[in-house]
Amino acid sequence: MPTPPPPHAPSVPLPDRIRACRLCAERFARTATAHRPRPVAWFRAGARLIVTGQAPGMRVHRSGRPFDDASGVRLRRWMGVDEETFWDRDRVAVVPMGFCFPGYDAKGADLPPPKVCAATWREAALSYVGAVGPRLLIGGYAQAWHLGPGRVTDRVRDWRAHAARGIWCLPHPSWRNTGWLKANPWFEAEAVPALQAAVREALA
Ligand code: SF4
């Protein structure tokens, strides 16, 4: 019986190598939740579009499915896709800035994604998925990595210029941003229908 390759061997598919990653084990053990890494690597080569968010929350940490929460419901509505489409890895690749739930800060908000995650995996994951259609950059961490420093509101407001390059800068769909959505009704009135059209075209 041949010995299987270790999880970090180059012959192991990248999503499986990421799932085996334990680089942040000590960091997560020091958080209030003292959880273990559970990387949610949800992508396949050749997907039609890439969704990049921040990092899984606790609910996704438990379920192992990206955006399996209220934020995901709102994100799917913005994209105009149902759950079956969104979780079909051949169509939608979810490549966040951190693959694991990072824990909570003192106010109960999610900690930032560990920088080591994007430094270790991001370039490889994007190459693995390959050239795709729309890239959805959700929130400040994803937008800063791709576009450099800047304000989320400015980038979202400038959605037409970014969309011309296939990049969709979005606010985080969290309930925490409901006030932002009310203060910026143009986003759901103008940017969301255009995003839905781009997603429809990419998935057709
Ligand atoms: S957050 Fe990223 S680098 Fe850290 S353990 Fe999870 S997969 Fe590994």
GROMACS .gro file of C-alpha atoms and ligand atoms in nm:
model
  212
    1MET     CA    1   0.000   0.000   0.000
    2PRO     CA    2   0.169   0.328  -0.112
    3THR     CA    3   0.202   0.601   0.150
    4PRO     CA    4  -0.022   0.904   0.070
    5PRO     CA    5   0.164   1.233   0.014
    6PRO     CA    6   0.178   1.471   0.313
    7PRO     CA    7  -0.088   1.748   0.297
    8HIS     CA    8   0.173   2.014   0.209
    9ALA     CA    9   0.319   1.818  -0.086
   10PRO     CA   10   0.293   2.005  -0.421
   11SER     CA   11   0.113   1.704  -0.571
   12VAL     CA   12  -0.179   1.762  -0.333
   13PRO     CA   13  -0.444   1.995  -0.485
   14LEU     CA   14  -0.412   2.348  -0.350
   15PRO     CA   15  -0.755   2.362  -0.179
   16ASP     CA   16  -0.662   2.047   0.017
   17ARG     CA   17  -0.323   2.194   0.109
   18ILE     CA   18  -0.496   2.506   0.240
   19ARG     CA   19  -0.746   2.293   0.436
   20ALA     CA   20  -0.451   2.126   0.605
   21CYS     CA   21  -0.288   2.460   0.699
   22ARG     CA   22  -0.235   2.516   1.072
   23LEU     CA   23  -0.008   2.821   1.058
   24CYS     CA   24  -0.233   3.023   1.291
   25ALA     CA   25  -0.299   2.751   1.547
   26GLU     CA   26  -0.115   2.930   1.830
   27ARG     CA   27  -0.268   3.268   1.742
   28PHE     CA   28  -0.623   3.125   1.746
   29ALA     CA   29  -0.559   2.931   2.067
   30ARG     CA   30  -0.488   3.266   2.240
   31THR     CA   31  -0.827   3.417   2.141
   32ALA     CA   32  -1.135   3.411   2.366
   33THR     CA   33  -1.285   3.130   2.158
   34ALA     CA   34  -0.957   2.931   2.168
   35HIS     CA   35  -1.061   2.765   1.843
   36ARG     CA   36  -0.853   2.559   1.606
   37PRO     CA   37  -0.791   2.656   1.243
   38ARG     CA   38  -1.060   2.536   1.006
   39PRO     CA   39  -0.969   2.675   0.663
   40VAL     CA   40  -1.272   2.718   0.437
   41ALA     CA   41  -1.111   2.675   0.093
   42TRP     CA   42  -1.405   2.682  -0.148
   43PHE     CA   43  -1.278   2.706  -0.504
   44ARG     CA   44  -1.189   2.502  -0.809
   45ALA     CA   45  -0.981   2.577  -1.115
   46GLY     CA   46  -1.180   2.744  -1.391
   47ALA     CA   47  -1.457   2.904  -1.182
   48ARG     CA   48  -1.641   3.184  -1.362
   49LEU     CA   49  -1.598   3.452  -1.097
   50ILE     CA   50  -1.414   3.513  -0.771
   51VAL     CA   51  -1.561   3.643  -0.448
   52THR     CA   52  -1.309   3.782  -0.200
   53GLY     CA   53  -1.432   3.872   0.145
   54GLN     CA   54  -1.257   3.922   0.476
   55ALA     CA   55  -1.256   3.586   0.659
   56PRO     CA   56  -1.515   3.337   0.780
   57GLY     CA   57  -1.725   3.429   1.082
   58MET     CA   58  -1.807   3.186   1.361
   59ARG     CA   59  -2.113   3.046   1.184
   60VAL     CA   60  -1.913   2.968   0.871
   61HIS     CA   61  -1.634   2.828   1.090
   62ARG     CA   62  -1.889   2.578   1.220
   63SER     CA   63  -2.061   2.493   0.890
   64GLY     CA   64  -1.751   2.492   0.666
   65ARG     CA   65  -1.943   2.672   0.386
   66PRO     CA   66  -1.854   3.030   0.290
   67PHE     CA   67  -2.116   3.301   0.343
   68ASP     CA   68  -2.346   3.049   0.510
   69ASP     CA   69  -2.497   3.329   0.717
   70ALA     CA   70  -2.707   3.646   0.699
   71SER     CA   71  -2.425   3.828   0.514
   72GLY     CA   72  -2.438   3.555   0.252
   73VAL     CA   73  -2.813   3.599   0.206
   74ARG     CA   74  -2.760   3.968   0.132
   75LEU     CA   75  -2.456   3.902  -0.088
   76ARG     CA   76  -2.646   3.646  -0.298
   77ARG     CA   77  -2.929   3.897  -0.338
   78TRP     CA   78  -2.682   4.159  -0.457
   79MET     CA   79  -2.535   3.907  -0.702
   80GLY     CA   80  -2.875   3.779  -0.815
   81VAL     CA   81  -2.784   3.412  -0.759
   82ASP     CA   82  -2.944   3.136  -0.557
   83GLU     CA   83  -2.766   2.917  -0.301
   84GLU     CA   84  -2.711   2.631  -0.544
   85THR     CA   85  -2.530   2.859  -0.788
   86PHE     CA   86  -2.331   3.041  -0.520
   87TRP     CA   87  -2.200   2.722  -0.363
   88ASP     CA   88  -2.117   2.558  -0.696
   89ARG     CA   89  -1.737   2.577  -0.690
   90ASP     CA   90  -1.720   2.530  -1.066
   91ARG     CA   91  -1.903   2.858  -1.105
   92VAL     CA   92  -1.816   3.070  -0.801
   93ALA     CA   93  -1.476   3.066  -0.630
   94VAL     CA   94  -1.463   3.209  -0.278
   95VAL     CA   95  -1.106   3.315  -0.199
   96PRO     CA   96  -1.107   3.532   0.116
   97MET     CA   97  -0.823   3.732   0.267
   98GLY     CA   98  -0.815   3.480   0.551
   99PHE     CA   99  -0.937   3.123   0.513
  100CYS     CA  100  -1.007   3.075   0.885
  101PHE     CA  101  -1.228   3.241   1.143
  102PRO     CA  102  -0.984   3.474   1.323
  103GLY     CA  103  -1.171   3.511   1.656
  104TYR     CA  104  -1.329   3.815   1.821
  105ASP     CA  105  -1.186   4.143   1.947
  106ALA     CA  106  -1.276   4.293   2.287
  107LYS     CA  107  -1.595   4.449   2.140
  108GLY     CA  108  -1.716   4.121   1.995
  109ALA     CA  109  -1.631   4.209   1.635
  110ASP     CA  110  -1.435   3.968   1.416
  111LEU     CA  111  -1.059   4.016   1.432
  112PRO     CA  112  -0.883   4.106   1.106
  113PRO     CA  113  -0.775   3.819   0.882
  114PRO     CA  114  -0.417   3.716   0.975
  115LYS     CA  115  -0.181   3.878   0.725
  116VAL     CA  116   0.015   3.555   0.701
  117CYS     CA  117  -0.279   3.393   0.523
  118ALA     CA  118  -0.280   3.617   0.217
  119ALA     CA  119   0.102   3.621   0.221
  120THR     CA  120   0.109   3.242   0.215
  121TRP     CA  121  -0.185   3.143  -0.002
  122ARG     CA  122  -0.345   3.427  -0.194
  123GLU     CA  123  -0.130   3.446  -0.508
  124ALA     CA  124  -0.133   3.068  -0.541
  125ALA     CA  125  -0.510   3.047  -0.494
  126LEU     CA  126  -0.581   3.315  -0.754
  127SER     CA  127  -0.346   3.146  -1.001
  128TYR     CA  128  -0.511   2.811  -0.929
  129VAL     CA  129  -0.857   2.947  -1.011
  130GLY     CA  130  -0.716   3.109  -1.324
  131ALA     CA  131  -0.840   3.391  -1.544
  132VAL     CA  132  -1.200   3.457  -1.455
  133GLY     CA  133  -1.474   3.709  -1.516
  134PRO     CA  134  -1.585   3.944  -1.242
  135ARG     CA  135  -1.382   3.975  -0.923
  136LEU     CA  136  -1.590   4.086  -0.627
  137LEU     CA  137  -1.382   4.264  -0.362
  138ILE     CA  138  -1.585   4.285  -0.044
  139GLY     CA  139  -1.475   4.530   0.223
  140GLY     CA  140  -1.156   4.713   0.307
  141TYR     CA  141  -0.909   4.425   0.347
  142ALA     CA  142  -0.979   4.277   0.004
  143GLN     CA  143  -0.982   4.615  -0.165
  144ALA     CA  144  -0.656   4.725   0.001
  145TRP     CA  145  -0.477   4.406  -0.108
  146HIS     CA  146  -0.580   4.450  -0.472
  147LEU     CA  147  -0.596   4.828  -0.506
  148GLY     CA  148  -0.379   4.978  -0.229
  149PRO     CA  149  -0.490   5.224   0.039
  150GLY     CA  150  -0.829   5.392   0.002
  151ARG     CA  151  -1.176   5.429   0.150
  152VAL     CA  152  -1.440   5.165   0.087
  153THR     CA  153  -1.711   5.426   0.027
  154ASP     CA  154  -1.498   5.607  -0.233
  155ARG     CA  155  -1.425   5.283  -0.413
  156VAL     CA  156  -1.784   5.164  -0.411
  157ARG     CA  157  -1.899   5.506  -0.530
  158ASP     CA  158  -1.647   5.476  -0.814
  159TRP     CA  159  -1.792   5.136  -0.911
  160ARG     CA  160  -1.828   5.216  -1.282
  161ALA     CA  161  -1.453   5.276  -1.329
  162HIS     CA  162  -1.360   4.958  -1.141
  163ALA     CA  163  -1.629   4.753  -1.316
  164ALA     CA  164  -1.479   4.850  -1.650
  165ARG     CA  165  -1.176   4.641  -1.540
  166GLY     CA  166  -1.391   4.353  -1.414
  167ILE     CA  167  -1.354   4.454  -1.047
  168TRP     CA  168  -1.657   4.508  -0.826
  169CYS     CA  169  -1.582   4.692  -0.503
  170LEU     CA  170  -1.860   4.619  -0.254
  171PRO     CA  171  -1.928   4.709   0.108
  172HIS     CA  172  -1.944   4.414   0.342
  173PRO     CA  173  -2.299   4.270   0.332
  174SER     CA  174  -2.303   4.240   0.712
  175TRP     CA  175  -2.599   4.375   0.912
  176ARG     CA  176  -2.343   4.618   1.056
  177ASN     CA  177  -2.355   4.801   0.722
  178THR     CA  178  -2.733   4.840   0.707
  179GLY     CA  179  -2.689   5.206   0.811
  180TRP     CA  180  -2.434   5.256   0.531
  181LEU     CA  181  -2.679   5.109   0.278
  182LYS     CA  182  -2.953   5.345   0.394
  183ALA     CA  183  -2.717   5.641   0.370
  184ASN     CA  184  -2.603   5.539   0.020
  185PRO     CA  185  -2.920   5.427  -0.165
  186TRP     CA  186  -2.748   5.468  -0.504
  187PHE     CA  187  -2.555   5.148  -0.430
  188GLU     CA  188  -2.855   4.916  -0.440
  189ALA     CA  189  -3.037   5.129  -0.700
  190GLU     CA  190  -2.751   5.157  -0.952
  191ALA     CA  191  -2.448   4.940  -0.870
  192VAL     CA  192  -2.635   4.623  -0.770
  193PRO     CA  193  -2.836   4.588  -1.095
  194ALA     CA  194  -2.514   4.636  -1.294
  195LEU     CA  195  -2.339   4.375  -1.078
  196GLN     CA  196  -2.625   4.131  -1.135
  197ALA     CA  197  -2.595   4.178  -1.511
  198ALA     CA  198  -2.218   4.113  -1.497
  199VAL     CA  199  -2.269   3.800  -1.285
  200ARG     CA  200  -2.543   3.675  -1.519
  201GLU     CA  201  -2.314   3.721  -1.817
  202ALA     CA  202  -2.022   3.544  -1.646
  203LEU     CA  203  -2.238   3.246  -1.549
  204ALA     CA  204  -2.422   3.214  -1.881
  205SF4     S1  205  -0.593   3.168   0.846
  205SF4    FE1  206  -0.482   3.100   0.662
  205SF4     S2  207  -0.267   3.088   0.725
  205SF4    FE2  208  -0.391   3.087   0.914
  205SF4     S3  209  -0.427   2.871   0.960
  205SF4    FE3  210  -0.601   2.942   0.838
  205SF4     S4  211  -0.544   2.888   0.627
  205SF4    FE4  212  -0.354   2.881   0.749
   0.00000   0.00000   0.00000
